């Protein structure tokens, strides 16, 4: 497997060994990097010519590109490394890249993994002569990746602070301060974290360091907020010497330099001899680690040594649980959760579970030693959750919550209490070719006793039988009575094991709703269909992937919607008992066709077939929300959370319900819980922005929308423009709108957000022009038109009523 490194020094490796020959060829590295950033969508040859040979005539440029592609394939001995004819892209079967993994980590809500991948600025020190377009592109990407890296650090710091883990907060803020040494806001946050961690002396030192740098580099006084923070810290009682844990959190071995290049030593910063001794001691105790370096700061001479810091995921989950518990009391107070509904399990005051049997299926560990087999272990977990979720009388924790605890190292009792279950199933899968060894054991949360355990040595073709045997063993161990029908718990929908494995790979990548992951998922689903055209599941997976491409990856509805509709219809024609196919069709019907009655029937059937699928209930709640049925939607989401309590998207959707119902306090409570679970959930940041606007908190609202735009990129900044406009910052709104309108000539821009931005500026004609475009295209999020608060100012306009009538959304 080849790996392209674009962060820091550009290079390409094979199985961990740097290939110096190709790594020294700048044009080849430039081409590979362009394709790595483009991901699965690839780049047209015309765009590559414009980027790399803009100074050459077309004939010569095309010849040069052809020769370069041939040379790369020959030198690497991989003819399939680059694929495509009109459009070129990297073949993910042969080459990976740190930029793709970085983006995937952010999308997956794993900022710590993203930070670890960032070994320095994008293409640091890399220049290409006679390629001005490439240089401009690289500069823009370098700035964008640096911003996302900083945002990931801030997310980690905020998460640690919210969890009360002040030492971890110091670690993350110190790295961000090194990246942005002249950012007063970051300086204050680091000082605050140091104070919270019990080391006011270090906090004051950092404030003085900031003042020196600001004076030298900005040629003026430091930001007054830093001086104010220093005054507060000076007035607080000192905690004594530097705590060892805080000292270890700071990279104190290298002092910053002034603009003139001299080292700013501790004595120059006004430290005492005792403080200097602490600094020297900490510097000696902190050794460099062989982890990727982080990006150099903007100020020359201010350096950092490589370090990757760990954050306690369990603490983050615990903090979210506090928010969730507080919210549950609020629901009961409002009469929406008087008693546990179907699919929920209440806890007694002592913390034990009720008599209703319940189980959490932890993700099976992949012990093959090959990460490419992860889809097998994850697929086995998914199938067991789905099969057990259909057993009447048995509560099964949802997939998102189970996978949130993967690799956390928690004990059975802690897992059971988090998932609200009485037993936990854990196991492993080892693959060797077509042979599988599956081990599983069911453990009681009450006393850690093993209720059942078994080992299976089978071929991949027997995976369905293994799933059936495990499911039945769990049901028997928990003493759940099966229905009299006596049918199988696990449905075998294909007899082709290769098609089944391709489907599992598609499912694995479809859980990563970035464009790159979705395109790979579609490819695997299509290959599964090519193997077995009568296999309904990959058709349903393909439909869902096209829907996600429209909703979260900027896909054009003109391209994606017909494919989604056709795939869902084909899945239903092949197997009318497939719940995920009914759910996909329901989503097409209500969100894009506005066929509310038809969608309601499909959701009813999907829930009947998959009563334990929390995601189906979440989407059904959106269907209810769009029709203004706020309490019904909240009730449905409460049911979903009883199944899947750690799902950030379900929490976010419930926050969205409250935003639409103008219940901003409850909305923010739920949205904070969602962001505790996944700080990279951009839609949660956007909804929080709307809730803040309802409370008149414009500064907080703009910050929330800004975070969403940073996560999704500048193409998703329309709602930030709306926030600026309604906050009397029209000039900033106009700048964003101009950029969006210009970019809409080159790529697809979702109309709903642009219409919202114009609603903020008060330009009604532009609002309806973009809404009509959304109507004609069947664009994403148009189904939200009747309940989106941002459109309150246009509700009296006859054109608004006309749109609602045509979308069958009027009361």
PDB file of C-alpha atoms in Angstrom, residues 494-716:
ATOM      1  CA  UNK A 494     -27.919 -13.389  -0.669  1.00  0.00           C
ATOM      2  CA  UNK A 495     -26.189 -16.697  -1.280  1.00  0.00           C
ATOM      3  CA  UNK A 496     -23.086 -15.003  -2.689  1.00  0.00           C
ATOM      4  CA  UNK A 497     -20.490 -14.393   0.087  1.00  0.00           C
ATOM      5  CA  UNK A 498     -18.505 -12.035  -2.130  1.00  0.00           C
ATOM      6  CA  UNK A 499     -21.587  -9.867  -2.719  1.00  0.00           C
ATOM      7  CA  UNK A 500     -22.260  -9.897   1.019  1.00  0.00           C
ATOM      8  CA  UNK A 501     -18.717  -8.752   1.838  1.00  0.00           C
ATOM      9  CA  UNK A 502     -18.919  -5.987  -0.777  1.00  0.00           C
ATOM     10  CA  UNK A 503     -22.169  -4.857   0.840  1.00  0.00           C
ATOM     11  CA  UNK A 504     -20.486  -4.811   4.270  1.00  0.00           C
ATOM     12  CA  UNK A 505     -17.717  -2.627   2.852  1.00  0.00           C
ATOM     13  CA  UNK A 506     -20.353  -0.282   1.466  1.00  0.00           C
ATOM     14  CA  UNK A 507     -22.042  -0.088   4.860  1.00  0.00           C
ATOM     15  CA  UNK A 508     -18.673   0.594   6.501  1.00  0.00           C
ATOM     16  CA  UNK A 509     -17.911   3.584   4.257  1.00  0.00           C
ATOM     17  CA  UNK A 510     -21.468   4.944   4.197  1.00  0.00           C
ATOM     18  CA  UNK A 511     -21.092   5.639   7.932  1.00  0.00           C
ATOM     19  CA  UNK A 512     -18.598   8.360   6.871  1.00  0.00           C
ATOM     20  CA  UNK A 513     -20.905  10.935   5.265  1.00  0.00           C
ATOM     21  CA  UNK A 514     -18.149  12.951   3.597  1.00  0.00           C
ATOM     22  CA  UNK A 515     -18.121  12.840  -0.153  1.00  0.00           C
ATOM     23  CA  UNK A 516     -15.054  10.576  -0.285  1.00  0.00           C
ATOM     24  CA  UNK A 517     -16.588   7.981   2.035  1.00  0.00           C
ATOM     25  CA  UNK A 518     -19.942   8.076   0.281  1.00  0.00           C
ATOM     26  CA  UNK A 519     -18.411   7.637  -3.168  1.00  0.00           C
ATOM     27  CA  UNK A 520     -16.494   4.598  -1.946  1.00  0.00           C
ATOM     28  CA  UNK A 521     -19.684   3.243  -0.386  1.00  0.00           C
ATOM     29  CA  UNK A 522     -21.551   3.673  -3.671  1.00  0.00           C
ATOM     30  CA  UNK A 523     -18.776   1.882  -5.519  1.00  0.00           C
ATOM     31  CA  UNK A 524     -18.961  -1.128  -3.181  1.00  0.00           C
ATOM     32  CA  UNK A 525     -22.769  -1.234  -3.303  1.00  0.00           C
ATOM     33  CA  UNK A 526     -22.673  -1.185  -7.108  1.00  0.00           C
ATOM     34  CA  UNK A 527     -20.088  -3.973  -7.143  1.00  0.00           C
ATOM     35  CA  UNK A 528     -22.272  -6.031  -4.794  1.00  0.00           C
ATOM     36  CA  UNK A 529     -25.222  -5.517  -7.151  1.00  0.00           C
ATOM     37  CA  UNK A 530     -23.060  -6.553 -10.096  1.00  0.00           C
ATOM     38  CA  UNK A 531     -22.309  -9.810  -8.262  1.00  0.00           C
ATOM     39  CA  UNK A 532     -25.948 -10.453  -7.273  1.00  0.00           C
ATOM     40  CA  UNK A 533     -28.516  -8.208  -8.937  1.00  0.00           C
ATOM     41  CA  UNK A 534     -31.316  -9.762  -6.837  1.00  0.00           C
ATOM     42  CA  UNK A 535     -29.659  -8.763  -3.542  1.00  0.00           C
ATOM     43  CA  UNK A 536     -31.934  -6.037  -2.125  1.00  0.00           C
ATOM     44  CA  UNK A 537     -29.696  -4.704   0.670  1.00  0.00           C
ATOM     45  CA  UNK A 538     -27.037  -2.995  -1.503  1.00  0.00           C
ATOM     46  CA  UNK A 539     -29.825  -1.331  -3.520  1.00  0.00           C
ATOM     47  CA  UNK A 540     -31.172   0.126  -0.257  1.00  0.00           C
ATOM     48  CA  UNK A 541     -27.662   1.128   0.828  1.00  0.00           C
ATOM     49  CA  UNK A 542     -27.105   2.821  -2.524  1.00  0.00           C
ATOM     50  CA  UNK A 543     -30.332   4.796  -2.148  1.00  0.00           C
ATOM     51  CA  UNK A 544     -29.300   5.991   1.290  1.00  0.00           C
ATOM     52  CA  UNK A 545     -25.805   6.953   0.104  1.00  0.00           C
ATOM     53  CA  UNK A 546     -27.260   9.142  -2.665  1.00  0.00           C
ATOM     54  CA  UNK A 547     -29.571  10.799  -0.110  1.00  0.00           C
ATOM     55  CA  UNK A 548     -26.642  11.499   2.208  1.00  0.00           C
ATOM     56  CA  UNK A 549     -24.661  12.874  -0.716  1.00  0.00           C
ATOM     57  CA  UNK A 550     -27.381  15.502  -1.241  1.00  0.00           C
ATOM     58  CA  UNK A 551     -27.818  16.314   2.439  1.00  0.00           C
ATOM     59  CA  UNK A 552     -24.251  16.421   3.713  1.00  0.00           C
ATOM     60  CA  UNK A 553     -21.793  16.397   0.804  1.00  0.00           C
ATOM     61  CA  UNK A 554     -23.173  19.072  -1.539  1.00  0.00           C
ATOM     62  CA  UNK A 555     -24.560  16.665  -4.128  1.00  0.00           C
ATOM     63  CA  UNK A 556     -26.840  18.076  -6.822  1.00  0.00           C
ATOM     64  CA  UNK A 557     -30.430  16.788  -6.548  1.00  0.00           C
ATOM     65  CA  UNK A 558     -30.715  16.679 -10.348  1.00  0.00           C
ATOM     66  CA  UNK A 559     -27.970  14.056 -10.317  1.00  0.00           C
ATOM     67  CA  UNK A 560     -28.484  12.231  -7.019  1.00  0.00           C
ATOM     68  CA  UNK A 561     -32.273  12.212  -6.509  1.00  0.00           C
ATOM     69  CA  UNK A 562     -33.252  10.058  -9.520  1.00  0.00           C
ATOM     70  CA  UNK A 563     -30.579   7.547  -8.534  1.00  0.00           C
ATOM     71  CA  UNK A 564     -31.782   7.438  -4.926  1.00  0.00           C
ATOM     72  CA  UNK A 565     -35.408   6.993  -5.955  1.00  0.00           C
ATOM     73  CA  UNK A 566     -34.593   4.240  -8.461  1.00  0.00           C
ATOM     74  CA  UNK A 567     -32.391   2.334  -6.003  1.00  0.00           C
ATOM     75  CA  UNK A 568     -35.033   2.466  -3.247  1.00  0.00           C
ATOM     76  CA  UNK A 569     -37.751   1.311  -5.643  1.00  0.00           C
ATOM     77  CA  UNK A 570     -35.571  -1.563  -6.863  1.00  0.00           C
ATOM     78  CA  UNK A 571     -34.799  -2.671  -3.306  1.00  0.00           C
ATOM     79  CA  UNK A 572     -38.513  -2.749  -2.444  1.00  0.00           C
ATOM     80  CA  UNK A 573     -39.339  -4.642  -5.615  1.00  0.00           C
ATOM     81  CA  UNK A 574     -36.776  -7.289  -4.679  1.00  0.00           C
ATOM     82  CA  UNK A 575     -37.662  -7.539  -0.977  1.00  0.00           C
ATOM     83  CA  UNK A 576     -40.679  -5.800   0.541  1.00  0.00           C
ATOM     84  CA  UNK A 577     -39.641  -6.961   4.047  1.00  0.00           C
ATOM     85  CA  UNK A 578     -36.443  -4.856   4.057  1.00  0.00           C
ATOM     86  CA  UNK A 579     -37.009  -2.061   6.568  1.00  0.00           C
ATOM     87  CA  UNK A 580     -34.083   0.092   5.383  1.00  0.00           C
ATOM     88  CA  UNK A 581     -35.565   0.130   1.873  1.00  0.00           C
ATOM     89  CA  UNK A 582     -38.918   1.424   3.167  1.00  0.00           C
ATOM     90  CA  UNK A 583     -37.061   4.077   5.193  1.00  0.00           C
ATOM     91  CA  UNK A 584     -35.047   5.212   2.161  1.00  0.00           C
ATOM     92  CA  UNK A 585     -38.188   5.462   0.034  1.00  0.00           C
ATOM     93  CA  UNK A 586     -39.955   7.392   2.806  1.00  0.00           C
ATOM     94  CA  UNK A 587     -37.098   9.887   2.866  1.00  0.00           C
ATOM     95  CA  UNK A 588     -37.315  10.400  -0.895  1.00  0.00           C
ATOM     96  CA  UNK A 589     -41.096  10.840  -0.709  1.00  0.00           C
ATOM     97  CA  UNK A 590     -41.247  13.475   2.024  1.00  0.00           C
ATOM     98  CA  UNK A 591     -37.965  15.398   1.693  1.00  0.00           C
ATOM     99  CA  UNK A 592     -37.854  15.687  -2.087  1.00  0.00           C
ATOM    100  CA  UNK A 593     -41.254  14.696  -3.540  1.00  0.00           C
ATOM    101  CA  UNK A 594     -43.283  16.243  -0.668  1.00  0.00           C
ATOM    102  CA  UNK A 595     -45.600  13.245  -0.786  1.00  0.00           C
ATOM    103  CA  UNK A 596     -46.445  13.314   2.918  1.00  0.00           C
ATOM    104  CA  UNK A 597     -49.111  10.604   2.920  1.00  0.00           C
ATOM    105  CA  UNK A 598     -46.969   8.155   0.995  1.00  0.00           C
ATOM    106  CA  UNK A 599     -43.974   8.838   3.223  1.00  0.00           C
ATOM    107  CA  UNK A 600     -46.074   8.276   6.346  1.00  0.00           C
ATOM    108  CA  UNK A 601     -47.096   4.839   5.109  1.00  0.00           C
ATOM    109  CA  UNK A 602     -43.498   3.910   4.297  1.00  0.00           C
ATOM    110  CA  UNK A 603     -42.262   5.013   7.732  1.00  0.00           C
ATOM    111  CA  UNK A 604     -44.995   3.056   9.469  1.00  0.00           C
ATOM    112  CA  UNK A 605     -43.901  -0.069   7.602  1.00  0.00           C
ATOM    113  CA  UNK A 606     -40.200   0.594   8.240  1.00  0.00           C
ATOM    114  CA  UNK A 607     -40.749   0.948  11.994  1.00  0.00           C
ATOM    115  CA  UNK A 608     -42.901  -2.178  12.015  1.00  0.00           C
ATOM    116  CA  UNK A 609     -40.088  -4.133  10.341  1.00  0.00           C
ATOM    117  CA  UNK A 610     -37.212  -2.517  12.311  1.00  0.00           C
ATOM    118  CA  UNK A 611     -38.620  -1.490  15.711  1.00  0.00           C
ATOM    119  CA  UNK A 612     -35.143  -1.238  17.223  1.00  0.00           C
ATOM    120  CA  UNK A 613     -33.671   1.042  14.528  1.00  0.00           C
ATOM    121  CA  UNK A 614     -33.245   4.462  16.160  1.00  0.00           C
ATOM    122  CA  UNK A 615     -32.169   6.101  12.891  1.00  0.00           C
ATOM    123  CA  UNK A 616     -35.493   5.256  11.245  1.00  0.00           C
ATOM    124  CA  UNK A 617     -37.315   6.881  14.162  1.00  0.00           C
ATOM    125  CA  UNK A 618     -35.069   9.941  13.917  1.00  0.00           C
ATOM    126  CA  UNK A 619     -35.922  10.430  10.247  1.00  0.00           C
ATOM    127  CA  UNK A 620     -39.587   9.848  10.973  1.00  0.00           C
ATOM    128  CA  UNK A 621     -39.337  12.612  13.580  1.00  0.00           C
ATOM    129  CA  UNK A 622     -37.973  14.984  10.907  1.00  0.00           C
ATOM    130  CA  UNK A 623     -40.995  14.071   8.775  1.00  0.00           C
ATOM    131  CA  UNK A 624     -43.247  15.042  11.710  1.00  0.00           C
ATOM    132  CA  UNK A 625     -41.255  18.205  12.440  1.00  0.00           C
ATOM    133  CA  UNK A 626     -41.546  19.496   8.871  1.00  0.00           C
ATOM    134  CA  UNK A 627     -45.338  19.382   9.238  1.00  0.00           C
ATOM    135  CA  UNK A 628     -45.217  21.415  12.457  1.00  0.00           C
ATOM    136  CA  UNK A 629     -46.015  18.438  14.697  1.00  0.00           C
ATOM    137  CA  UNK A 630     -43.399  19.446  17.255  1.00  0.00           C
ATOM    138  CA  UNK A 631     -44.571  17.443  20.276  1.00  0.00           C
ATOM    139  CA  UNK A 632     -45.100  14.315  18.170  1.00  0.00           C
ATOM    140  CA  UNK A 633     -41.576  14.696  16.789  1.00  0.00           C
ATOM    141  CA  UNK A 634     -40.103  15.216  20.284  1.00  0.00           C
ATOM    142  CA  UNK A 635     -41.919  12.141  21.558  1.00  0.00           C
ATOM    143  CA  UNK A 636     -40.593  10.027  18.693  1.00  0.00           C
ATOM    144  CA  UNK A 637     -37.056  11.256  19.339  1.00  0.00           C
ATOM    145  CA  UNK A 638     -37.404  10.433  23.026  1.00  0.00           C
ATOM    146  CA  UNK A 639     -38.200   6.868  21.921  1.00  0.00           C
ATOM    147  CA  UNK A 640     -35.127   6.923  19.681  1.00  0.00           C
ATOM    148  CA  UNK A 641     -32.900   8.151  22.508  1.00  0.00           C
ATOM    149  CA  UNK A 642     -34.135   5.362  24.775  1.00  0.00           C
ATOM    150  CA  UNK A 643     -32.637   3.020  22.165  1.00  0.00           C
ATOM    151  CA  UNK A 644     -29.565   5.057  21.234  1.00  0.00           C
ATOM    152  CA  UNK A 645     -28.729   7.501  24.077  1.00  0.00           C
ATOM    153  CA  UNK A 646     -25.278   8.492  22.771  1.00  0.00           C
ATOM    154  CA  UNK A 647     -26.369   9.371  19.233  1.00  0.00           C
ATOM    155  CA  UNK A 648     -25.268  12.937  18.433  1.00  0.00           C
ATOM    156  CA  UNK A 649     -27.614  13.154  15.446  1.00  0.00           C
ATOM    157  CA  UNK A 650     -30.688  12.195  17.440  1.00  0.00           C
ATOM    158  CA  UNK A 651     -29.784  14.726  20.101  1.00  0.00           C
ATOM    159  CA  UNK A 652     -29.187  17.321  17.405  1.00  0.00           C
ATOM    160  CA  UNK A 653     -32.525  16.580  15.742  1.00  0.00           C
ATOM    161  CA  UNK A 654     -34.325  17.038  19.044  1.00  0.00           C
ATOM    162  CA  UNK A 655     -32.544  20.371  19.413  1.00  0.00           C
ATOM    163  CA  UNK A 656     -33.745  21.273  15.930  1.00  0.00           C
ATOM    164  CA  UNK A 657     -37.334  20.454  16.928  1.00  0.00           C
ATOM    165  CA  UNK A 658     -37.092  22.884  19.840  1.00  0.00           C
ATOM    166  CA  UNK A 659     -35.524  25.582  17.653  1.00  0.00           C
ATOM    167  CA  UNK A 660     -38.450  25.298  15.240  1.00  0.00           C
ATOM    168  CA  UNK A 661     -40.887  25.373  18.164  1.00  0.00           C
ATOM    169  CA  UNK A 662     -39.139  28.525  19.490  1.00  0.00           C
ATOM    170  CA  UNK A 663     -38.046  26.752  22.682  1.00  0.00           C
ATOM    171  CA  UNK A 664     -34.465  28.027  22.599  1.00  0.00           C
ATOM    172  CA  UNK A 665     -33.482  27.035  26.144  1.00  0.00           C
ATOM    173  CA  UNK A 666     -34.406  23.393  25.644  1.00  0.00           C
ATOM    174  CA  UNK A 667     -32.846  23.508  22.191  1.00  0.00           C
ATOM    175  CA  UNK A 668     -29.463  24.646  23.500  1.00  0.00           C
ATOM    176  CA  UNK A 669     -29.491  22.010  26.240  1.00  0.00           C
ATOM    177  CA  UNK A 670     -29.980  19.271  23.671  1.00  0.00           C
ATOM    178  CA  UNK A 671     -27.569  20.775  21.119  1.00  0.00           C
ATOM    179  CA  UNK A 672     -24.828  21.002  23.742  1.00  0.00           C
ATOM    180  CA  UNK A 673     -25.327  17.306  24.413  1.00  0.00           C
ATOM    181  CA  UNK A 674     -24.993  16.592  20.674  1.00  0.00           C
ATOM    182  CA  UNK A 675     -21.787  18.623  20.443  1.00  0.00           C
ATOM    183  CA  UNK A 676     -20.333  16.915  23.511  1.00  0.00           C
ATOM    184  CA  UNK A 677     -20.733  13.660  21.614  1.00  0.00           C
ATOM    185  CA  UNK A 678     -19.515  15.025  18.257  1.00  0.00           C
ATOM    186  CA  UNK A 679     -17.970  18.516  18.230  1.00  0.00           C
ATOM    187  CA  UNK A 680     -17.697  18.355  14.415  1.00  0.00           C
ATOM    188  CA  UNK A 681     -21.460  18.097  13.873  1.00  0.00           C
ATOM    189  CA  UNK A 682     -21.885  21.255  11.818  1.00  0.00           C
ATOM    190  CA  UNK A 683     -25.688  21.118  11.721  1.00  0.00           C
ATOM    191  CA  UNK A 684     -25.739  21.211  15.537  1.00  0.00           C
ATOM    192  CA  UNK A 685     -23.607  24.362  15.497  1.00  0.00           C
ATOM    193  CA  UNK A 686     -26.002  25.927  12.970  1.00  0.00           C
ATOM    194  CA  UNK A 687     -29.058  25.085  15.021  1.00  0.00           C
ATOM    195  CA  UNK A 688     -27.352  26.449  18.136  1.00  0.00           C
ATOM    196  CA  UNK A 689     -26.796  29.654  16.188  1.00  0.00           C
ATOM    197  CA  UNK A 690     -30.532  29.945  15.493  1.00  0.00           C
ATOM    198  CA  UNK A 691     -31.310  29.281  19.169  1.00  0.00           C
ATOM    199  CA  UNK A 692     -28.903  32.021  20.241  1.00  0.00           C
ATOM    200  CA  UNK A 693     -30.537  34.431  17.792  1.00  0.00           C
ATOM    201  CA  UNK A 694     -33.901  33.661  19.375  1.00  0.00           C
ATOM    202  CA  UNK A 695     -32.361  34.697  22.694  1.00  0.00           C
ATOM    203  CA  UNK A 696     -30.867  37.870  21.240  1.00  0.00           C
ATOM    204  CA  UNK A 697     -27.285  36.584  21.728  1.00  0.00           C
ATOM    205  CA  UNK A 698     -25.832  37.703  18.418  1.00  0.00           C
ATOM    206  CA  UNK A 699     -22.154  37.262  19.260  1.00  0.00           C
ATOM    207  CA  UNK A 700     -22.698  33.659  20.364  1.00  0.00           C
ATOM    208  CA  UNK A 701     -24.850  33.027  17.302  1.00  0.00           C
ATOM    209  CA  UNK A 702     -22.220  34.282  14.871  1.00  0.00           C
ATOM    210  CA  UNK A 703     -19.570  32.165  16.576  1.00  0.00           C
ATOM    211  CA  UNK A 704     -21.764  29.057  16.241  1.00  0.00           C
ATOM    212  CA  UNK A 705     -22.408  29.683  12.539  1.00  0.00           C
ATOM    213  CA  UNK A 706     -18.712  30.427  12.031  1.00  0.00           C
ATOM    214  CA  UNK A 707     -17.773  27.062  13.522  1.00  0.00           C
ATOM    215  CA  UNK A 708     -20.217  25.297  11.226  1.00  0.00           C
ATOM    216  CA  UNK A 709     -18.715  27.051   8.200  1.00  0.00           C
ATOM    217  CA  UNK A 710     -15.194  26.111   9.287  1.00  0.00           C
ATOM    218  CA  UNK A 711     -16.195  22.466   9.537  1.00  0.00           C
ATOM    219  CA  UNK A 712     -18.032  22.325   6.221  1.00  0.00           C
ATOM    220  CA  UNK A 713     -15.892  24.777   4.268  1.00  0.00           C
ATOM    221  CA  UNK A 714     -16.702  28.132   2.660  1.00  0.00           C
ATOM    222  CA  UNK A 715     -19.333  26.577   0.414  1.00  0.00           C
ATOM    223  CA  UNK A 716     -21.576  26.182   3.467  1.00  0.00           C
TER     224      UNK A 716
END
